[in-house]
Coordinates of N, CA and C in Angstrom, one line a residue:
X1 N 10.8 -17.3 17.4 CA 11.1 -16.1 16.6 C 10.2 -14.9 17.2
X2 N 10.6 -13.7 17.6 CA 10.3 -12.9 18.5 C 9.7 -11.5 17.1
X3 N 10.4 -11.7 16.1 CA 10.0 -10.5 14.9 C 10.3 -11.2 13.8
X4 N 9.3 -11.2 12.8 CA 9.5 -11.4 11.6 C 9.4 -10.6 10.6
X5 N 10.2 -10.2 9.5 CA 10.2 -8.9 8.9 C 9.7 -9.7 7.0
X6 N 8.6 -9.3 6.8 CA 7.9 -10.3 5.9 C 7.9 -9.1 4.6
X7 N 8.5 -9.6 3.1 CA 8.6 -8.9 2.2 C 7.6 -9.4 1.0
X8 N 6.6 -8.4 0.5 CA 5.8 -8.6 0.0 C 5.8 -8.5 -1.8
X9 N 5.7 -8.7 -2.3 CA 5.5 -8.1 -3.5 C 4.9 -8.7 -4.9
X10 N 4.1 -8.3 -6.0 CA 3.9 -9.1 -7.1 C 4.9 -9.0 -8.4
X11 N 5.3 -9.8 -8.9 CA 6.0 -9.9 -10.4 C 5.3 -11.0 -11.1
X12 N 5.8 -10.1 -12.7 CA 5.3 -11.1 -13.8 C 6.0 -12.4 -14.2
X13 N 5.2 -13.2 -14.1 CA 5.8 -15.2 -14.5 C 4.8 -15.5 -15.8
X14 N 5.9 -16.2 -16.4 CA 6.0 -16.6 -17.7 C 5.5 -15.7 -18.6
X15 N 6.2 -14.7 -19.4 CA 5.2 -13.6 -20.2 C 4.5 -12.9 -19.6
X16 N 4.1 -12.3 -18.4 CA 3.3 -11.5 -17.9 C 2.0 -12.3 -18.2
X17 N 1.6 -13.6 -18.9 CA 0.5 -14.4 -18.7 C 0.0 -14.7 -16.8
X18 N 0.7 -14.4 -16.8 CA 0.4 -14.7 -15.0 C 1.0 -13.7 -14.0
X19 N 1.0 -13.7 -12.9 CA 1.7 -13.1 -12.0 C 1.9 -13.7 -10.8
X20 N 3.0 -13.4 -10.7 CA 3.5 -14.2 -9.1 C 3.3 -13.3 -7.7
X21 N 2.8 -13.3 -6.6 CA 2.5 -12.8 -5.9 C 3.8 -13.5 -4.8
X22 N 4.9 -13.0 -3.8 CA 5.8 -13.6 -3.0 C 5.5 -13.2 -1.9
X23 N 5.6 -14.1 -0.8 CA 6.3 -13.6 0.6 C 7.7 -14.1 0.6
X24 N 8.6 -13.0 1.3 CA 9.9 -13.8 1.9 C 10.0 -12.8 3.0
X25 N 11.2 -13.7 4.0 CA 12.1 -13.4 5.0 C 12.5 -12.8 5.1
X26 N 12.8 -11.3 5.4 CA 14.0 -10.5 5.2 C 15.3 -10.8 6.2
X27 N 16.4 -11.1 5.5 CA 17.8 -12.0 6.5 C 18.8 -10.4 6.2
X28 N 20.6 -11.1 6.5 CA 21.2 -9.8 6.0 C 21.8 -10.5 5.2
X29 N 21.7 -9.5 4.3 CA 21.8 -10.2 2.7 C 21.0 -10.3 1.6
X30 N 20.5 -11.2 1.8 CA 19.4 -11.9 1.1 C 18.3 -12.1 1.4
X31 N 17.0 -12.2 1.2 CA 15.4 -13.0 1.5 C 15.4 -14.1 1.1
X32 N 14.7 -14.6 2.4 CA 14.5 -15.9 2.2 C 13.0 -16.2 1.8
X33 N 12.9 -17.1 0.6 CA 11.3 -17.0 0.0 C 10.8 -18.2 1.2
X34 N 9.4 -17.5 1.5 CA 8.2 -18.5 2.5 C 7.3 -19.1 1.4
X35 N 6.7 -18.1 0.6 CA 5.8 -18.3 0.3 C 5.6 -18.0 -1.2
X36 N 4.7 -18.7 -2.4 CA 4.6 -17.7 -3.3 C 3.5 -18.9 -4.1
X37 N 2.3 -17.8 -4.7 CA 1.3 -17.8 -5.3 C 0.9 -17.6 -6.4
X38 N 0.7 -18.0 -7.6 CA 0.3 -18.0 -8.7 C -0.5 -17.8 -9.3
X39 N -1.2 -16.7 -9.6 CA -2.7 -16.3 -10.3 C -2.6 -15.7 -11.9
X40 N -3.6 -15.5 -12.6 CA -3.4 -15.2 -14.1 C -3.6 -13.4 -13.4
X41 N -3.1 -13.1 -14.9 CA -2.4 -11.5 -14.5 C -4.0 -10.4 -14.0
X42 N -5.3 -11.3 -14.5 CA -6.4 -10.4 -14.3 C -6.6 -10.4 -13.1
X43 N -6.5 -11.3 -12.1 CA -6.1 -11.1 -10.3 C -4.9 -10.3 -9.5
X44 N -4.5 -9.8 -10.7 CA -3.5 -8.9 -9.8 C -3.9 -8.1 -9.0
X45 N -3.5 -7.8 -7.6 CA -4.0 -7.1 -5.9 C -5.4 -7.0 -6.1
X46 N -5.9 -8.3 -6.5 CA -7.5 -8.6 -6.1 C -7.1 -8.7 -4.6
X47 N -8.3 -8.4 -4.2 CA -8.3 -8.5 -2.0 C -8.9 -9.5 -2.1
X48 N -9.7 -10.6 -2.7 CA -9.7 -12.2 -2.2 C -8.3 -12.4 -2.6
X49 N -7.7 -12.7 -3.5 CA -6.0 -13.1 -3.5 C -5.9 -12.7 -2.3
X50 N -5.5 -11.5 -2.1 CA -4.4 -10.9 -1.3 C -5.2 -11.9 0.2
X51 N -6.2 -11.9 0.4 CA -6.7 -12.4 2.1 C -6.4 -13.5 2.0
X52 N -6.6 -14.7 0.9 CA -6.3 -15.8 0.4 C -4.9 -16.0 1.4
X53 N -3.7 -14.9 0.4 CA -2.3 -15.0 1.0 C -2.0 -15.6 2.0
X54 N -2.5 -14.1 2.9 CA -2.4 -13.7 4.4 C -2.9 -14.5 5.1
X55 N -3.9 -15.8 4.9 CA -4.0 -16.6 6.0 C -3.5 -17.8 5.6
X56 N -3.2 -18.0 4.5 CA -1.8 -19.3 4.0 C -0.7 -18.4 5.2
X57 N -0.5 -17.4 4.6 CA 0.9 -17.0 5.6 C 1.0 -17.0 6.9
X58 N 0.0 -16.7 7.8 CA -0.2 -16.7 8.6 C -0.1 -18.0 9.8
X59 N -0.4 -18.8 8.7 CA 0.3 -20.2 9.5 C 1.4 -20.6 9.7
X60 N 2.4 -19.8 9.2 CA 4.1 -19.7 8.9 C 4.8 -19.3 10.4
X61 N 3.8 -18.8 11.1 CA 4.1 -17.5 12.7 C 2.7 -18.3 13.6
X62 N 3.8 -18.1 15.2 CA 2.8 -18.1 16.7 C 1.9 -16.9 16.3
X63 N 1.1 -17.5 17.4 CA 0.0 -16.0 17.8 C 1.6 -14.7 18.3
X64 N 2.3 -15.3 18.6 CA 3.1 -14.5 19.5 C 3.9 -13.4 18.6
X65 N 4.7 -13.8 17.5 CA 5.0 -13.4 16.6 C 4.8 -12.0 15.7
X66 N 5.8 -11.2 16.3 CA 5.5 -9.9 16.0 C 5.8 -9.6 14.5
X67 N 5.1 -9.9 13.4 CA 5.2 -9.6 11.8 C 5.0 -8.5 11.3
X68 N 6.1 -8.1 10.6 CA 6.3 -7.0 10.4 C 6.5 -7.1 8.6
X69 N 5.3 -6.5 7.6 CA 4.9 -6.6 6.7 C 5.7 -5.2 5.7
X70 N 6.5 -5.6 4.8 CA 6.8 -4.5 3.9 C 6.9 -4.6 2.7
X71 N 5.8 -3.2 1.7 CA 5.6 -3.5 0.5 C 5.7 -2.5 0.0
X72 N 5.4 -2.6 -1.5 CA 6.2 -1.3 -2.4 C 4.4 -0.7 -2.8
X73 N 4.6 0.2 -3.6 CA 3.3 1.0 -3.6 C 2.3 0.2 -4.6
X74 N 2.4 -0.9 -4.7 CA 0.8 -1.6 -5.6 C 0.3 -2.0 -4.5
X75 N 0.3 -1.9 -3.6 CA -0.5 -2.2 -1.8 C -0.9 -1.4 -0.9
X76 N -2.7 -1.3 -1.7 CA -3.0 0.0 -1.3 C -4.4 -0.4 -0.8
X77 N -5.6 0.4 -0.6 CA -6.9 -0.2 0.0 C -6.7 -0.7 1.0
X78 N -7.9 -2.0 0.9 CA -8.1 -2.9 1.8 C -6.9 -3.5 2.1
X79 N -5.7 -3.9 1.6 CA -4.5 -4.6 2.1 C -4.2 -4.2 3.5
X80 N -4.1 -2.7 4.0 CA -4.0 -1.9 5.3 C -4.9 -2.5 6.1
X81 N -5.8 -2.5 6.0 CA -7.3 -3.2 6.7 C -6.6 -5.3 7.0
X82 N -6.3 -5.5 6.2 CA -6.5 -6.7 6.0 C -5.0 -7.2 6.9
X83 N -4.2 -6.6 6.1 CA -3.0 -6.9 7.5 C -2.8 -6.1 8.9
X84 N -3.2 -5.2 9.2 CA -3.9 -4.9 10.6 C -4.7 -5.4 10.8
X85 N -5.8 -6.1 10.9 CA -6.5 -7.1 11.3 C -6.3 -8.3 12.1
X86 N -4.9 -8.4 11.7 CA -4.2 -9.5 12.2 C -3.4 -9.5 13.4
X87 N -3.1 -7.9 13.8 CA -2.0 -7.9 14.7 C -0.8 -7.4 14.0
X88 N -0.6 -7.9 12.5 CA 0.4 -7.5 12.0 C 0.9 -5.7 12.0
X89 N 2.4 -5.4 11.8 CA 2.6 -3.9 11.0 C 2.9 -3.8 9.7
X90 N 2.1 -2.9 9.2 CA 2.4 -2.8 7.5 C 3.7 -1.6 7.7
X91 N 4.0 -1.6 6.9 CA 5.2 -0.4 5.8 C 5.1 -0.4 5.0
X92 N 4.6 0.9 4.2 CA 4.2 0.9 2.6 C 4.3 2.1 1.9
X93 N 5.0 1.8 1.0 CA 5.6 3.3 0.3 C 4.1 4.0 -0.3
X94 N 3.8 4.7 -0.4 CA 2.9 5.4 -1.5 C 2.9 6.2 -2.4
X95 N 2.5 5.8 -3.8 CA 2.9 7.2 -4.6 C 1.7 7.6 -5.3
X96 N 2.2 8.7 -6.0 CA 1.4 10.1 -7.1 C 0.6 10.4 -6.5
X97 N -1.1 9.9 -7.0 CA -2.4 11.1 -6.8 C -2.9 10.7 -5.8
X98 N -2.9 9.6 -5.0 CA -3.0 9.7 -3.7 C -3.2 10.5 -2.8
X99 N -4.4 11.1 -1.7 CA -4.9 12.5 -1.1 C -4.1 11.7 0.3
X100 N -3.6 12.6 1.2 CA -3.4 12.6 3.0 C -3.3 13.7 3.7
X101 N -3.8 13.5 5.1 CA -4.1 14.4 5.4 C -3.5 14.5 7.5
X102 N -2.7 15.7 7.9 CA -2.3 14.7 9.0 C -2.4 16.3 9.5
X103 N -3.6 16.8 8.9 CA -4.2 18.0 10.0 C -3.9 19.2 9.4
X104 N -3.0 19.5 8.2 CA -3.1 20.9 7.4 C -3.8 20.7 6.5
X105 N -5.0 20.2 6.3 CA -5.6 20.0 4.6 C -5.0 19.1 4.6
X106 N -6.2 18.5 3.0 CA -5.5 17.3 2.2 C -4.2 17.7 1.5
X107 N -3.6 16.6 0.9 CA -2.6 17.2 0.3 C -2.2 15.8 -0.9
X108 N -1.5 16.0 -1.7 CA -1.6 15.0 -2.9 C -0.1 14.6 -2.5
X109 N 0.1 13.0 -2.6 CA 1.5 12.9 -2.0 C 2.6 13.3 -2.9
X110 N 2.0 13.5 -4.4 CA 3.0 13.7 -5.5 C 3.3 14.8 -5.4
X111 N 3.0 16.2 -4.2 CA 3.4 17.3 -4.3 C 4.1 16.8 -2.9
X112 N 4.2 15.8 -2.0 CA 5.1 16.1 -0.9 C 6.6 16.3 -1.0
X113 N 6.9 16.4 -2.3 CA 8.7 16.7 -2.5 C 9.2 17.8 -1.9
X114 N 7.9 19.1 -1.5 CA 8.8 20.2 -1.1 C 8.8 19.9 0.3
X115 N 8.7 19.2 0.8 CA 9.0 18.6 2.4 C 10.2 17.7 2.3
X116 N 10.5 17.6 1.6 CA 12.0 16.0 1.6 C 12.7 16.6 2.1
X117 N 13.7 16.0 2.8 CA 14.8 15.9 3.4 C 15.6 15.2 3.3
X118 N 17.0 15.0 3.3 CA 17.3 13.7 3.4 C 18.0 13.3 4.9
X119 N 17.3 13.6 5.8 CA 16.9 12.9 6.9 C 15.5 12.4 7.0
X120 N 15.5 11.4 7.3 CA 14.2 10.6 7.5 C 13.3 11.7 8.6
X121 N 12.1 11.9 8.0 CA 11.0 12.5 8.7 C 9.8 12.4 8.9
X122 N 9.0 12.3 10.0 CA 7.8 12.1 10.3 C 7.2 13.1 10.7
X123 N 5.8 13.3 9.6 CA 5.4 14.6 9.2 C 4.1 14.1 10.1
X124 N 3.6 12.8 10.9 CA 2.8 13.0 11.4 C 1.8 11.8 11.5
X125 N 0.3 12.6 12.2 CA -0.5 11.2 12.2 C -1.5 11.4 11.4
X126 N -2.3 10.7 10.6 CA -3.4 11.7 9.9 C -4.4 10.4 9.1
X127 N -4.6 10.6 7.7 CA -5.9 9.8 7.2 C -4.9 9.8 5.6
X128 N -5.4 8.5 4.9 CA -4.3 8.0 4.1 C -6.4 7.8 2.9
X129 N -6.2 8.8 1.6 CA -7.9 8.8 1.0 C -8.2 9.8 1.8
X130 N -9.5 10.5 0.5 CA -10.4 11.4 0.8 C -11.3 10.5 1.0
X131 N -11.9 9.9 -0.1 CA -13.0 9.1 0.3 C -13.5 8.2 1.5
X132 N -13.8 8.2 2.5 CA -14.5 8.0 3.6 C -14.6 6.3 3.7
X133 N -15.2 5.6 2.4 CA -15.0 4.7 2.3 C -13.8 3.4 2.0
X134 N -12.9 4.7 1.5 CA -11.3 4.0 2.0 C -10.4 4.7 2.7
X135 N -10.4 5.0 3.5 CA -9.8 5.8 4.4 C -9.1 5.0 5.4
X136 N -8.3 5.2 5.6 CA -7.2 4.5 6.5 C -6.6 5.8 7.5
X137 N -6.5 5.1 8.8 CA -5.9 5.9 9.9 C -4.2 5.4 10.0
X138 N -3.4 6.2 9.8 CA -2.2 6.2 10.1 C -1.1 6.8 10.3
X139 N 0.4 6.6 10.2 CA 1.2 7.7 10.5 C 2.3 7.6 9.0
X140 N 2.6 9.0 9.0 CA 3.5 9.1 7.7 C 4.7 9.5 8.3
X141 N 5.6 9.4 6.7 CA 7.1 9.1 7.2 C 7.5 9.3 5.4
X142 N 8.6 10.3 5.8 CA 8.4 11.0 3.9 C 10.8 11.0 4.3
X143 N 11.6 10.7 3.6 CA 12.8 10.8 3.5 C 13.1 10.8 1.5
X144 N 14.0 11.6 1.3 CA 14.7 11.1 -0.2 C 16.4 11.1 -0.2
X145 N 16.6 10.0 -1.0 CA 18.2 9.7 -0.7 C 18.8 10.6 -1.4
X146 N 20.0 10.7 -1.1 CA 20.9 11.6 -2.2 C 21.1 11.2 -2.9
X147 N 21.6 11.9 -4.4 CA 21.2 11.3 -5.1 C 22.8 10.4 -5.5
X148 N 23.0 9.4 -6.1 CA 24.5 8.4 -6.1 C 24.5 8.6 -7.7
X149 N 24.1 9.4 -8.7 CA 24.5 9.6 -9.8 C 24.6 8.2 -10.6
X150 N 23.4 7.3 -10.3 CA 23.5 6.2 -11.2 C 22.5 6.1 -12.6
X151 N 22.7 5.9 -13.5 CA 21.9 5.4 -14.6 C 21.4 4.4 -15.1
X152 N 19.7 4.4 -16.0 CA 19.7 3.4 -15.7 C 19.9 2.1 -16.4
X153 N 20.4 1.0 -16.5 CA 21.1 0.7 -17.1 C 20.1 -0.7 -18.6
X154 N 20.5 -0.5 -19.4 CA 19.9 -1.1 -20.7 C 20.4 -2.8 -21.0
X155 N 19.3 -3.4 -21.1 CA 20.3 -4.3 -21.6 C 20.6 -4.9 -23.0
X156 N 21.9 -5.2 -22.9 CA 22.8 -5.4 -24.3 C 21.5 -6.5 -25.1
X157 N 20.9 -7.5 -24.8 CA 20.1 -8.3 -25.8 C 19.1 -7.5 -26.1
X158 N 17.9 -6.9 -25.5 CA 17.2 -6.3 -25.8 C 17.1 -4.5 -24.4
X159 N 16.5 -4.3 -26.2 CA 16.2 -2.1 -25.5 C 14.9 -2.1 -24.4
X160 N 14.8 -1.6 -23.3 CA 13.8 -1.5 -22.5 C 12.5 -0.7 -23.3
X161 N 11.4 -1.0 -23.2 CA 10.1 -0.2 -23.6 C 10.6 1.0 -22.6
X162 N 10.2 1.8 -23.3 CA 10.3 3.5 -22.9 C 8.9 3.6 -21.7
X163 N 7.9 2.8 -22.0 CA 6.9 3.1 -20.6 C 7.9 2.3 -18.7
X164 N 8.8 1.2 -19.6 CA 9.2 0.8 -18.2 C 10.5 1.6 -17.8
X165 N 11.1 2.1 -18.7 CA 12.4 2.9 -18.6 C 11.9 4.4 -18.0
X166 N 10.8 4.8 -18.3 CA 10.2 6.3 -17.8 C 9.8 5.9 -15.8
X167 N 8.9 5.1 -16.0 CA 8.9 4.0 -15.3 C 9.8 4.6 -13.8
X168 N 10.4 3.1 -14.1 CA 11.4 3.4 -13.0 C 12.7 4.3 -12.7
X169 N 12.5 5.3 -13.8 CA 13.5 6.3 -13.4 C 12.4 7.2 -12.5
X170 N 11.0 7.0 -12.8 CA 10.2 8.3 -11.9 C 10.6 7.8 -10.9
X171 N 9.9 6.4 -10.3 CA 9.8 5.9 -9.0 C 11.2 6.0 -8.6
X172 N 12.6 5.7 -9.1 CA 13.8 5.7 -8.7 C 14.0 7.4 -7.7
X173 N 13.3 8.3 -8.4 CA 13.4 9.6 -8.2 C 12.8 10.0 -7.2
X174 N 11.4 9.5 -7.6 CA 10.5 9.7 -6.0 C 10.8 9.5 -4.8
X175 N 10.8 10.7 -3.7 CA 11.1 9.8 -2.0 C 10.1 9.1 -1.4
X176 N 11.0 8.7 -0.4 CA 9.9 7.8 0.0 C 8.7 8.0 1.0
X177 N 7.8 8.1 0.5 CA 6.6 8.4 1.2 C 6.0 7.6 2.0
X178 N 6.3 7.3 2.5 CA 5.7 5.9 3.5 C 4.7 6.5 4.8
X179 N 3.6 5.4 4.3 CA 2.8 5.0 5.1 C 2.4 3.5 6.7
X180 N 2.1 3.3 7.7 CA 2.2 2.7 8.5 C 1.4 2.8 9.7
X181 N 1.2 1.8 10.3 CA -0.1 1.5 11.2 C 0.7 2.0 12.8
X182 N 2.1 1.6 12.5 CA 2.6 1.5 13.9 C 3.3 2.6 14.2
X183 N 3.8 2.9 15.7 CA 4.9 4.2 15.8 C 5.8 4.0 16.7
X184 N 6.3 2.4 17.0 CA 7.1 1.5 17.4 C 8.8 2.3 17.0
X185 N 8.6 3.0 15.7 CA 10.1 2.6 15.0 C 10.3 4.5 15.0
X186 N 11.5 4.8 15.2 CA 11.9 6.4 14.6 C 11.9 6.2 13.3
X187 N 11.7 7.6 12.9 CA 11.8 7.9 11.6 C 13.4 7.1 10.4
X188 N 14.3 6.9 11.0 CA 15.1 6.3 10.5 C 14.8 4.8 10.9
X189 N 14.5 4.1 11.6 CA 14.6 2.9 11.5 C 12.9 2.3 10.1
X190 N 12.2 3.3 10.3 CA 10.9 2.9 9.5 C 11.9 2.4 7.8
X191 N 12.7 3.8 7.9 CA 13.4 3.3 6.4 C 14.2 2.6 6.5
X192 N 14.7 2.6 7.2 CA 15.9 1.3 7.0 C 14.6 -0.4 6.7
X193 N 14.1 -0.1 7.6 CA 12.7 -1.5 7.7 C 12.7 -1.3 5.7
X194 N 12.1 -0.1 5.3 CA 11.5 0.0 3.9 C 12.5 -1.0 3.0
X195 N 14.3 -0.4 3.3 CA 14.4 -0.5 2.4 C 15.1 -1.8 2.3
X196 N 14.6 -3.2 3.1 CA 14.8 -4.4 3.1 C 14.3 -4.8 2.5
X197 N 13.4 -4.2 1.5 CA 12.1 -4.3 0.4 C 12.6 -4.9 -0.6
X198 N 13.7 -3.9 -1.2 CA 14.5 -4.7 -2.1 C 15.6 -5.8 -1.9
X199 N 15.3 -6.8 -1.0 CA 15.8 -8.2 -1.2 C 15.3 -9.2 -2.2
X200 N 13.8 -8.7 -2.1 CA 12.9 -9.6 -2.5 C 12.7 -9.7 -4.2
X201 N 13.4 -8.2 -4.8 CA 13.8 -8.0 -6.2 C 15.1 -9.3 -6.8
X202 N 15.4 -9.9 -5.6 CA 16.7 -10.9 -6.2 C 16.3 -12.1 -6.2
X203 N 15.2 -12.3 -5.6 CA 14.2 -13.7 -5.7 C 13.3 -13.6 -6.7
X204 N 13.3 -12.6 -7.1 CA 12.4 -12.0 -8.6 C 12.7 -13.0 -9.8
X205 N 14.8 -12.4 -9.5 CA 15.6 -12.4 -10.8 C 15.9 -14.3 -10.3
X206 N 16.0 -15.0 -9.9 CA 16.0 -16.2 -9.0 C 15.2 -17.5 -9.6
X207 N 13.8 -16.6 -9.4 CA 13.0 -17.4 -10.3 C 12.6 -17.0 -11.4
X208 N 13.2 -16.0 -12.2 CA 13.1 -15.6 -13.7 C 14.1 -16.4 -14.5
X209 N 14.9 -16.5 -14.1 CA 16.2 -17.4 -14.5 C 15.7 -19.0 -14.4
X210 N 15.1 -19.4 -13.2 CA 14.8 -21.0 -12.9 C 13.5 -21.0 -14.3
X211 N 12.9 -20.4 -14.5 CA 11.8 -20.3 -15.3 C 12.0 -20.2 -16.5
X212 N 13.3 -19.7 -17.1 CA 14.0 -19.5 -18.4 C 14.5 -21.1 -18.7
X213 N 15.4 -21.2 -17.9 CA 15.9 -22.4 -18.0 C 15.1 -24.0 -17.9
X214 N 13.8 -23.9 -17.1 CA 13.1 -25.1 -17.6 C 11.9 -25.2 -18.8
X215 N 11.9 -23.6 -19.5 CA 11.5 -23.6 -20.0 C 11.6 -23.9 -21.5

């Protein structure tokens, strides 16, 4: 295996008492799950977890093995540090108060909307944090889709809490702001990489269902 395109993400298992941390595959189609971790919900994107992961996973791939890491915006900090470290490339969306800076001033990513396009664009190379002590070196990549006029959708047994319904209509709205270590990919292939992201939401619903039912 010459590339592996590795999909990252955490969700809540059994009641939000816990959380499940996943790796999978990214195939066409579907993800295929490698890996997945179980901690109580107060370790959520702790960086021992997360390093914990990364060298369980790590055993999955050659030295040779070009892994290519993509995650949604709760992978932020030291995670950049910790999977470049390895050789690996991250892709990682970023959102709201977040400072960057790629040579005009800082700038808050939740005001980058008056730059969208909806062609994928790369605004550049720059510093991801003000603060010095988390500061990451990298390149950005900002696109938003048109919009497909969808709603979002309720379901018939129970009404969504209005925090998760506000929720993901923001982020549904937000473009994609993506951050990344590498400049391997054009601006259109970085998104296309992004948005293999959501495979890994159908191994979510996979093991929500396996978990209902033995439960």
């Amino acid at each position: 295996m010459s590339r592996a395109v590795i999909l990252i993400d955490w969700s809540a298992y059994h009641a939000s008492r816990f959380q499940l941390l996943q790796a999978s595959l990214a195939c066409d189609g579907r993800s295929l799950p490698l890996m997945s971790y179980v901690v109580p919900s107060s370790q959520t994107a702790n960086p021992e977890v997360h390093e914990y992961f990364l060298e369980s996973l790590a055993e999955c791939f050659t030295p040779e093995t070009h892994v290519i890491v993509i995650t949604d915006a709760g992978f932020q900090g030291w995670w950049f540090q910790q999977v470049s470290s390895r050789g690996w490339t991250y892709i990682c969306r970023v959102l709201g108060n977040h400072y960057y800076n790629v040579g005009d001033g800082w700038e808050k990513v939740i005001n980058s909307g008056i730059k969208t396009s909806t062609t994928a664009t790369y605004l550049g190379e720059g510093l991801l944090g003000r603060s010095k002590k988390a500061q990451h070196e990298g390149h950005f990549y900002l696109y938003k889709s048109k919009p497909k006029g969808r709603k979002f959708k309720r379901s018939k047994e129970r009404a969504p809490r209005p925090s998760v319904t506000t929720k993901a209509h923001t982020v549904g709205k937000s473009p994609w702001f993506i951050f990344t270590n590498s400049t391997e990919f054009s601006p259109k292939q970085v998104m296309k990489l992004y948005s293999r992201r959501m495979q890994i939401e159908q191994n979510f619903q996979d093991e929500k269902i396996l978990t209902e039912d033995s439960g």
